[in-house]
mmCIF file of C-alpha atoms in Angstrom:
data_model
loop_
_atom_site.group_PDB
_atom_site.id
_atom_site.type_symbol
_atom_site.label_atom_id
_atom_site.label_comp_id
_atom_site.label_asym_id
_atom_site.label_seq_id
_atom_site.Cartn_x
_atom_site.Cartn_y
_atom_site.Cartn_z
ATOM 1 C CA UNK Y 1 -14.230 -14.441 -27.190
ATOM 2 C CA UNK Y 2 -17.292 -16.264 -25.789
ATOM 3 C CA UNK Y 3 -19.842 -14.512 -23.758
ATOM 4 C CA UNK Y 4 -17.235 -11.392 -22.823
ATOM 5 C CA UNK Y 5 -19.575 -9.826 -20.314
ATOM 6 C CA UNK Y 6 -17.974 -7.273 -18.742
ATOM 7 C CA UNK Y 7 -15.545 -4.868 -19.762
ATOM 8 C CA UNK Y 8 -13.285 -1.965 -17.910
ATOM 9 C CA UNK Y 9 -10.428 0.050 -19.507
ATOM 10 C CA UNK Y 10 -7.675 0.953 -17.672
ATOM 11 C CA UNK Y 11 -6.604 4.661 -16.412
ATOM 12 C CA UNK Y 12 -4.035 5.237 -19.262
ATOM 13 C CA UNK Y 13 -6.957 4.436 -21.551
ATOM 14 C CA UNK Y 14 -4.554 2.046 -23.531
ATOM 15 C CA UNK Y 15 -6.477 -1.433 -22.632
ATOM 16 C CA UNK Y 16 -9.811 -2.619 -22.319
ATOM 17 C CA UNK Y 17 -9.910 -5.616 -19.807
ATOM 18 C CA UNK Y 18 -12.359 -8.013 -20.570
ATOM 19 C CA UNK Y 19 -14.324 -11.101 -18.879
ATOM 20 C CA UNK Y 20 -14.242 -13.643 -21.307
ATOM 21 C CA UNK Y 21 -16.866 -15.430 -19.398
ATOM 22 C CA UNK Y 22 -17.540 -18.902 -20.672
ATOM 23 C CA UNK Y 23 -13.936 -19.092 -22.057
ATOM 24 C CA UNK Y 24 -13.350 -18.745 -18.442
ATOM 25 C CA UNK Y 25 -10.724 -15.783 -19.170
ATOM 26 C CA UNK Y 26 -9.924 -12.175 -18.604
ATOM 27 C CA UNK Y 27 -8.407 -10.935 -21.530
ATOM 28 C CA UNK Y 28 -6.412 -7.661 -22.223
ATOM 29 C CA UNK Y 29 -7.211 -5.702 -25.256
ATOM 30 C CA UNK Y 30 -4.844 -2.969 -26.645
ATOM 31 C CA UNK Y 31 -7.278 -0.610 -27.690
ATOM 32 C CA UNK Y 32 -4.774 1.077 -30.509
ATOM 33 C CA UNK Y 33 -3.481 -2.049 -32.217
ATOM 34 C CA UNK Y 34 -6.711 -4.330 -31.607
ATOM 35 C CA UNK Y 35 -4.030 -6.977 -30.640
ATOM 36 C CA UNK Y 36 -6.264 -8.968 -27.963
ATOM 37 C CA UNK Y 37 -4.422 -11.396 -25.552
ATOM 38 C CA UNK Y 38 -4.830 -14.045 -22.006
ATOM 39 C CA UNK Y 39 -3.826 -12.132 -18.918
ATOM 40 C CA UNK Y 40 -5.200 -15.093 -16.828
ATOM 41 C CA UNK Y 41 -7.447 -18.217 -17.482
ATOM 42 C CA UNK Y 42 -7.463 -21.085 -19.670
ATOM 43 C CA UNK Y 43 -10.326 -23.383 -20.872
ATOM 44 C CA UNK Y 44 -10.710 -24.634 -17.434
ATOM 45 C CA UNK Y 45 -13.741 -23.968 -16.075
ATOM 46 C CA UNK Y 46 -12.651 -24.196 -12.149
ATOM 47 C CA UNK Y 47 -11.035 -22.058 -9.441
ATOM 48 C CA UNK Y 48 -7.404 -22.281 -8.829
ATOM 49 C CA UNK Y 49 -5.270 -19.330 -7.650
ATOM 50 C CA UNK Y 50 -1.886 -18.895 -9.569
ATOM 51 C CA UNK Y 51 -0.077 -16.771 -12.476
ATOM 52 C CA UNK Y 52 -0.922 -15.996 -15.890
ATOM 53 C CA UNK Y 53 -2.290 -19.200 -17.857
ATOM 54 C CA UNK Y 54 -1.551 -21.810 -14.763
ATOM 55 C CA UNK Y 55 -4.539 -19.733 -12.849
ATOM 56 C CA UNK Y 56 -8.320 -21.315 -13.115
ATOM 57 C CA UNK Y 57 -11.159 -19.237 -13.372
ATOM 58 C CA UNK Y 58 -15.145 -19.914 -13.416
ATOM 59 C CA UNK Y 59 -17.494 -17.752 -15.144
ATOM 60 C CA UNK Y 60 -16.272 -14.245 -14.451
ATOM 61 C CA UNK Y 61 -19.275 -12.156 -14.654
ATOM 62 C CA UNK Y 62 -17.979 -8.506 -14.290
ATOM 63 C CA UNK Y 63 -14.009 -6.931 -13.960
ATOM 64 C CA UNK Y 64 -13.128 -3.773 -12.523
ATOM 65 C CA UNK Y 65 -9.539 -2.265 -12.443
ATOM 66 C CA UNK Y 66 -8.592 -0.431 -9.326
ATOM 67 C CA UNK Y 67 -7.943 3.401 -10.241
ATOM 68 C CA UNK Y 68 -4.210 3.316 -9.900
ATOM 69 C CA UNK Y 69 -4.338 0.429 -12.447
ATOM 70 C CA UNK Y 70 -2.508 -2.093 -10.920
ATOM 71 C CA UNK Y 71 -5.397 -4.366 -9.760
ATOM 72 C CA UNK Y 72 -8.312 -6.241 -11.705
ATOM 73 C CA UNK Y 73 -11.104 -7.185 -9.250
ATOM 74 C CA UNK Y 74 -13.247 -9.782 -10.844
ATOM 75 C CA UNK Y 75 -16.885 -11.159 -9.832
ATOM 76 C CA UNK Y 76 -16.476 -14.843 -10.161
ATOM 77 C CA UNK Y 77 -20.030 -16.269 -10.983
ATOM 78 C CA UNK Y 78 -19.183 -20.344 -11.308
ATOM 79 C CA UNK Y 79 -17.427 -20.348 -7.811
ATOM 80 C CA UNK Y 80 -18.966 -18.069 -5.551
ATOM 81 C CA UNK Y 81 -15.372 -15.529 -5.086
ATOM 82 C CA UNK Y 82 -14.188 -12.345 -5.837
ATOM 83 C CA UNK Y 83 -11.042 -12.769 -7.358
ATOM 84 C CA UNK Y 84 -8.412 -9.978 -7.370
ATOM 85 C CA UNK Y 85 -5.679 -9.899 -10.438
ATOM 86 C CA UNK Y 86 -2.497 -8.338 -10.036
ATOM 87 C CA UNK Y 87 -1.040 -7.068 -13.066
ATOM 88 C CA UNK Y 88 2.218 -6.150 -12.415
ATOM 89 C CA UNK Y 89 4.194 -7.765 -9.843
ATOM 90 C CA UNK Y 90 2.057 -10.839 -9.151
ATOM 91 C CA UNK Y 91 2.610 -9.747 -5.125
ATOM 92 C CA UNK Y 92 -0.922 -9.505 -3.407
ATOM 93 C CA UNK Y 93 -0.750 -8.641 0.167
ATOM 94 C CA UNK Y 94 -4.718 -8.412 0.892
ATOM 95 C CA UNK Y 95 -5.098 -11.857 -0.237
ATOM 96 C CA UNK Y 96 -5.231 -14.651 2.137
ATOM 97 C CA UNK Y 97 -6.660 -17.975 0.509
ATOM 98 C CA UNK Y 98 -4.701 -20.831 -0.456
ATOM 99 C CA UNK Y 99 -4.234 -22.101 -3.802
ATOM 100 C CA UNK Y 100 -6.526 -24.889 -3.818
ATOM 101 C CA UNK Y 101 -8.993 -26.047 -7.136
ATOM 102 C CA UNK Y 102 -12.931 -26.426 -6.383
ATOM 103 C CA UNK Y 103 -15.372 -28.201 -8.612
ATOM 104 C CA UNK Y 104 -17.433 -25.807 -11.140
ATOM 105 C CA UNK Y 105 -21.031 -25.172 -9.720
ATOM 106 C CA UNK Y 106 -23.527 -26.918 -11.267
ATOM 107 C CA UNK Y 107 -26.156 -25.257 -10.517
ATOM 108 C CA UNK Y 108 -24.867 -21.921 -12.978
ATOM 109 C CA UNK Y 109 -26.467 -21.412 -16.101
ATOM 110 C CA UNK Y 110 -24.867 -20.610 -19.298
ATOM 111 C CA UNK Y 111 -27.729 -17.654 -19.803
ATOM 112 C CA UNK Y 112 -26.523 -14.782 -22.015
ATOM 113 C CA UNK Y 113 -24.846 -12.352 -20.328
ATOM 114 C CA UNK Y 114 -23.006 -9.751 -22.327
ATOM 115 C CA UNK Y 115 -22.665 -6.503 -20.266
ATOM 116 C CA UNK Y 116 -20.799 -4.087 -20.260
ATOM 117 C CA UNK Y 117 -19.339 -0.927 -18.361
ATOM 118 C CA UNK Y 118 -16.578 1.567 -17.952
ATOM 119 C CA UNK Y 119 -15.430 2.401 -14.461
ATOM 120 C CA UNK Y 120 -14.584 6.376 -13.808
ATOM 121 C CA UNK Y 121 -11.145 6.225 -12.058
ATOM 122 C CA UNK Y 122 -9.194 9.113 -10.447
ATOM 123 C CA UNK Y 123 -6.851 11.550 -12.499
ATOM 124 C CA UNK Y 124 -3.721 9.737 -11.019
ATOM 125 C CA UNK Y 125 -2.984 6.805 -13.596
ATOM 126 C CA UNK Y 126 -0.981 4.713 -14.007
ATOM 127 C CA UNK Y 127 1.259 2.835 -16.569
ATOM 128 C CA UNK Y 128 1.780 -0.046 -14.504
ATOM 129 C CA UNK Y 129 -1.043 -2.314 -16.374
ATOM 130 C CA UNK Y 130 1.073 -1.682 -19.454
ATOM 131 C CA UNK Y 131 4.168 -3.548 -18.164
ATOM 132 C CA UNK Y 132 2.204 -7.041 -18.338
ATOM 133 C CA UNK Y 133 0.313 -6.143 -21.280
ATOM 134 C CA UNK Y 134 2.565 -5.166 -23.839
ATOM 135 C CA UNK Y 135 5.263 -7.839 -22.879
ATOM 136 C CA UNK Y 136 5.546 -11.103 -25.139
ATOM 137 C CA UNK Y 137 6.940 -13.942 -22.593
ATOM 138 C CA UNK Y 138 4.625 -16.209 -20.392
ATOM 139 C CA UNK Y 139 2.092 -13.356 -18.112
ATOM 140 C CA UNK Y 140 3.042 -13.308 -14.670
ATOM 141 C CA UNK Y 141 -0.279 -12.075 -13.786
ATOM 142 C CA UNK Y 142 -1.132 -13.044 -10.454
ATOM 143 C CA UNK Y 143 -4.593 -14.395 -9.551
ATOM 144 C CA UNK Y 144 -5.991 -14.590 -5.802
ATOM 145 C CA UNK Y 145 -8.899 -15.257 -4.257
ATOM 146 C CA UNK Y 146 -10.169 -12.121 -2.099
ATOM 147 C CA UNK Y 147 -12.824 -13.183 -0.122
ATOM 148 C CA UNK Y 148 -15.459 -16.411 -0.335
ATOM 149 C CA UNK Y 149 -15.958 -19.625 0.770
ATOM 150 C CA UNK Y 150 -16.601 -21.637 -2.741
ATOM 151 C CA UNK Y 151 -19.636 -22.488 -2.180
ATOM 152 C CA UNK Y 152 -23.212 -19.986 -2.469
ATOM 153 C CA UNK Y 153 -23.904 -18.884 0.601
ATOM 154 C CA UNK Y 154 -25.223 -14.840 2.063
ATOM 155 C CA UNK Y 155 -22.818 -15.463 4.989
ATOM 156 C CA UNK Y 156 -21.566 -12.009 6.166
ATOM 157 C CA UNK Y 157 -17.887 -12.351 7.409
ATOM 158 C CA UNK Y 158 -13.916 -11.687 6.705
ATOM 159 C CA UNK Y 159 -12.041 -13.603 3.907
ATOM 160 C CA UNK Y 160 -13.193 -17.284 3.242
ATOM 161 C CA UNK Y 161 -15.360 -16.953 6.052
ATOM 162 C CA UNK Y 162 -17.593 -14.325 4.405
ATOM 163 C CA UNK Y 163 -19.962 -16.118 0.899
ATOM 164 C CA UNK Y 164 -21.454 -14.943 -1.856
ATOM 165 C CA UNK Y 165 -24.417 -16.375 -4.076
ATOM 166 C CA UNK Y 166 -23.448 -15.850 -7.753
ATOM 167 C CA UNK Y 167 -21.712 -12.225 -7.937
ATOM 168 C CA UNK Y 168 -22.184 -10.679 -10.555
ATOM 169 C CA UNK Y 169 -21.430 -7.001 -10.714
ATOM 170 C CA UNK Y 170 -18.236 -4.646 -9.228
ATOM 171 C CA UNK Y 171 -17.124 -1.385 -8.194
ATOM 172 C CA UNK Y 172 -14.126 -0.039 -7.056
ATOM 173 C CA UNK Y 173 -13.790 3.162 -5.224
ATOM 174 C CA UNK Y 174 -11.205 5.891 -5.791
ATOM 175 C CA UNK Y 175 -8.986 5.258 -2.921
ATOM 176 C CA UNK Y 176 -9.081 1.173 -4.115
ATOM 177 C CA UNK Y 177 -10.380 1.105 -0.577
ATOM 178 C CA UNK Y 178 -13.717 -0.520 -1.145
ATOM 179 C CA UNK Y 179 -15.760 -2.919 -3.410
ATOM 180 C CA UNK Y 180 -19.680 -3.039 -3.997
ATOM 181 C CA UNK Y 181 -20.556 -6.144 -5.074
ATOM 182 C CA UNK Y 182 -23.916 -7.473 -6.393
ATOM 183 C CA UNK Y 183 -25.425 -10.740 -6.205
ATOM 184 C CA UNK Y 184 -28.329 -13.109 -6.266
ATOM 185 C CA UNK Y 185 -30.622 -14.101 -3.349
ATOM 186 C CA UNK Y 186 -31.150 -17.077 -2.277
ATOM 187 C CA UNK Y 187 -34.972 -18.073 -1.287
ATOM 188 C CA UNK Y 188 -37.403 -15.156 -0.639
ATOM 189 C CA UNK Y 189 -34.373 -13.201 -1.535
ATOM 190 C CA UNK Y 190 -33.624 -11.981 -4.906
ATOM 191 C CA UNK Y 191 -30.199 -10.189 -4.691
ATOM 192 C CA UNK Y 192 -28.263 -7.822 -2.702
ATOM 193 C CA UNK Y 193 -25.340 -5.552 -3.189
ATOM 194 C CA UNK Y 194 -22.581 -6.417 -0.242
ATOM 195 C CA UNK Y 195 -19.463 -3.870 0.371
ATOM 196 C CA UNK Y 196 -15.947 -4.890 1.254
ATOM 197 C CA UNK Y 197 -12.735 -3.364 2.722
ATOM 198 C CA UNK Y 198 -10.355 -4.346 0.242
ATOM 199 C CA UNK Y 199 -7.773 -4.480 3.474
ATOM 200 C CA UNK Y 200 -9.164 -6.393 5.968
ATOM 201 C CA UNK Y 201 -11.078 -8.479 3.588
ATOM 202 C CA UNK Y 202 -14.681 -7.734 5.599
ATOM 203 C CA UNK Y 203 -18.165 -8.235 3.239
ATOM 204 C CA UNK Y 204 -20.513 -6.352 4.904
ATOM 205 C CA UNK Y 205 -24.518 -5.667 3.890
ATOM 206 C CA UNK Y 206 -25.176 -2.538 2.240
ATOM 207 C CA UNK Y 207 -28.190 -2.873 0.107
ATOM 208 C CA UNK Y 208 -31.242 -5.372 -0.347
ATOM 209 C CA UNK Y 209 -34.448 -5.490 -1.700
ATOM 210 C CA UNK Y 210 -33.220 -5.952 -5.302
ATOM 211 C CA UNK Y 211 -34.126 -8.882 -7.830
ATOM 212 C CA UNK Y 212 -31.316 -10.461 -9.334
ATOM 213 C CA UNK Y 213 -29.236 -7.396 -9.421
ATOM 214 C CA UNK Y 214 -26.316 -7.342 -12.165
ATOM 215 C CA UNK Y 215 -24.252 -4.412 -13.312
ATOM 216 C CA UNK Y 216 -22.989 -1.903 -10.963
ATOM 217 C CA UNK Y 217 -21.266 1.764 -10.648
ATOM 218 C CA UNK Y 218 -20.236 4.403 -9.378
ATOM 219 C CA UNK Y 219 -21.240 8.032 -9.531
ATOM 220 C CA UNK Y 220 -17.864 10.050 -10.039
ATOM 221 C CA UNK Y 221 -18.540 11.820 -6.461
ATOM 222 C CA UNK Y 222 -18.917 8.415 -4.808
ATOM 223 C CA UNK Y 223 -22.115 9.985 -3.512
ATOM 224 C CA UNK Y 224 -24.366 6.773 -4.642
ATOM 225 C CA UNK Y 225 -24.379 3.786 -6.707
ATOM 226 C CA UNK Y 226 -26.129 2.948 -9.966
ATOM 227 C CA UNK Y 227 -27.489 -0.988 -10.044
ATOM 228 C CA UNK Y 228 -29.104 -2.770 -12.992
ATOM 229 C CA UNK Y 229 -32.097 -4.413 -10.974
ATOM 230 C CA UNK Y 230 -32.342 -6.488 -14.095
ATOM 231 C CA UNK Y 231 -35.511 -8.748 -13.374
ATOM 232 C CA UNK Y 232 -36.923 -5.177 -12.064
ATOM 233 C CA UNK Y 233 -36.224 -3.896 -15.509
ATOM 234 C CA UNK Y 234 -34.782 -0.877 -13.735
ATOM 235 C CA UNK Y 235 -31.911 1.032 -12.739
ATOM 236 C CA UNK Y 236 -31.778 1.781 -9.194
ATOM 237 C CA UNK Y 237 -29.794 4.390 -7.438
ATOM 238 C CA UNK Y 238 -28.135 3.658 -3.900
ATOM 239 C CA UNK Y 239 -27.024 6.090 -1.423
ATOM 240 C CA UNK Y 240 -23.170 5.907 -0.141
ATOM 241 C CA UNK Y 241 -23.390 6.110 2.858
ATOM 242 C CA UNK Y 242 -26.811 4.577 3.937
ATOM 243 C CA UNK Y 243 -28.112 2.180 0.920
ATOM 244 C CA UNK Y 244 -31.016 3.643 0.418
ATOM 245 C CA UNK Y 245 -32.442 2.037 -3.191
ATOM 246 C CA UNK Y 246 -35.060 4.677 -4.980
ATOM 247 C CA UNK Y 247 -36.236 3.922 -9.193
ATOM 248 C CA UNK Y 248 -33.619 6.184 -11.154
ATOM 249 C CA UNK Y 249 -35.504 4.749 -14.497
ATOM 250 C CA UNK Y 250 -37.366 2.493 -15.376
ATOM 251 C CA UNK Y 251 -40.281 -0.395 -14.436
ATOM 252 C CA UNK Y 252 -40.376 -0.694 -10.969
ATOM 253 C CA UNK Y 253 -42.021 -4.226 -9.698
ATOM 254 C CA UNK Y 254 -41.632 -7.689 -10.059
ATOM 255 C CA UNK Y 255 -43.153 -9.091 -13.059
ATOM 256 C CA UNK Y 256 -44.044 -5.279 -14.316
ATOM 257 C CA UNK Y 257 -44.291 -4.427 -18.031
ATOM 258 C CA UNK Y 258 -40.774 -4.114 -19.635
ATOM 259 C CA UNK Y 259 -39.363 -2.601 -23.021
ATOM 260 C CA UNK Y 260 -37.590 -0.556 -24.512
ATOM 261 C CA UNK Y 261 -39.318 2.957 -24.056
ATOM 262 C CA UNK Y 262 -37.491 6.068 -24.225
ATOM 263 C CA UNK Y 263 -39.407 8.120 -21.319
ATOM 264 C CA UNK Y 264 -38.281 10.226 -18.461
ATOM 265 C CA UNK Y 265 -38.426 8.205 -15.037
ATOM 266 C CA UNK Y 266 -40.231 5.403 -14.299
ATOM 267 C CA UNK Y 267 -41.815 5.608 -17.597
ATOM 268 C CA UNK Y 268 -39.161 4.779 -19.141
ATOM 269 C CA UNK Y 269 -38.773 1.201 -20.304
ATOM 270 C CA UNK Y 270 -35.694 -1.570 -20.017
ATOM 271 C CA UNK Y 271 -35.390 -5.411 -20.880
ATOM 272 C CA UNK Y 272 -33.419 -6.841 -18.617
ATOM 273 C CA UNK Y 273 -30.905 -4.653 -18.047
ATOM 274 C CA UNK Y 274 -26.944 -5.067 -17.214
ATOM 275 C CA UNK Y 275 -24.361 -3.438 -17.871
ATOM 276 C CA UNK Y 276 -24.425 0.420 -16.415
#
């Protein structure tokens, strides 16, 4: 591994899937034999949609697996996408991009980045991730682009029409309905989290104000969502439905005192957090 910076585990609790960021790989881990192997990726460090080892990845940041554990949905820093893995049949009807290879960004930095978190997902697993997993022969894990255009851009929109500016963090609901997604700003904005519906492909606003957001999740009621404001030294809690950002813990302002200090509230005290 180099730089593995985020981590899920799948419903059966069997596998851990990892971003194995700068190796520009997710990899599976089977959590009971510590046998660790490629479900996508190779050492090329651009974007090209396809199965298993023949698929190019850049920089994935953060990887979620949907809650019936059949998808992977991965926050792919280097390129500007959000990629979706599918780890059983390689068949991806919400995907609409074509399989075409864009240059690596140059303008990403190799800064550390080793988050992690562990999704909740719904009581109704599955053992479909296994059947790719545990199987010997060549992956056919299938790797699409969701939505993005390739290049960083705040552009609102469906599919490749819609941009993002250096995702970083991901959520998946229950229902595999909808992704949160975080992301840098661009000018005299320092991040934002966007929502999309996973079907249509639609990004959408849903929260701003943040500065340089990374790890995301979850509550288990879907009633808000937790954000590492990392630059913030914070976490932040977000309404669902409304986006409404309040401190949960920590700092609070831009260029505030950080640490390490174990205090309720905003008293307490985080180095640049980012993995929650």
């Amino acid at each position: 591994l180099y730089y593995p910076s985020g981590l899920d585990v799948t419903p059966d609790g069997k596998y851990a899937i990892i971003s194995d960021e700068y190796n520009n790989r997710v990899r599976g881990l089977n959590l009971a034999t510590s046998k660790l192997s490629t479900l996508v990726g190779n050492a090329m460090e651009q974007h090209l949609d396809g199965k298993g080892t023949n698929a190019y990845l850049d920089e994935i940041n953060h990887v979620r697996v949907s809650p019936n554990g059949n998808f992977v949905y991965c926050a792919e820093y280097g390129s500007h996408y959000i990629r979706k893995i599918d780890l059983c049949t390689g068949a991806s009807s919400s995907s609409s991009s074509s399989s075409s290879v864009s240059s690596s960004s140059s303008s990403s930095s190799h800064s550390s980045s080793s988050s992690s978190s562990v999704s909740s997902s719904s009581s109704s697993s599955s053992s479909s991730s296994m059947c790719l997993l545990e199987q010997s022969a060549e992956p056919r894990n299938s790797v699409k682009s969701l939505v993005g255009k390739g290049s960083a851009s705040n552009d609102l929109g469906v599919g490749t029409n819609a941009g993002f500016y250096y995702p970083r963090g991901i959520a998946v609901t229950r229902d595999s309905g909808t992704l949160y997604v975080s992301q840098y700003g661009s000018g005299s904005s320092y991040g934002y989290i966007r929502k999309i519906d996973i079907a249509t492909q639609t990004v959408s606003a849903f929260a701003d104000g943040f500065y340089r957001p990374w790890g995301i999740a979850l509550a288990p009621d879907e009633s808000y969502l937790l954000v590492c404001d990392s630059y913030r030294h914070l976490i932040a809690k977000v309404t669902i439905p409304g986006g409404v950002s309040s401190v949960l813990a920590g700092g609070g302002a831009i260029g505030s005192t950080f640490g390490w200090v174990d205090l309720p509230g905003s008293k307490a005290g985080f180095y640049y957090p980012r993995g929650v």
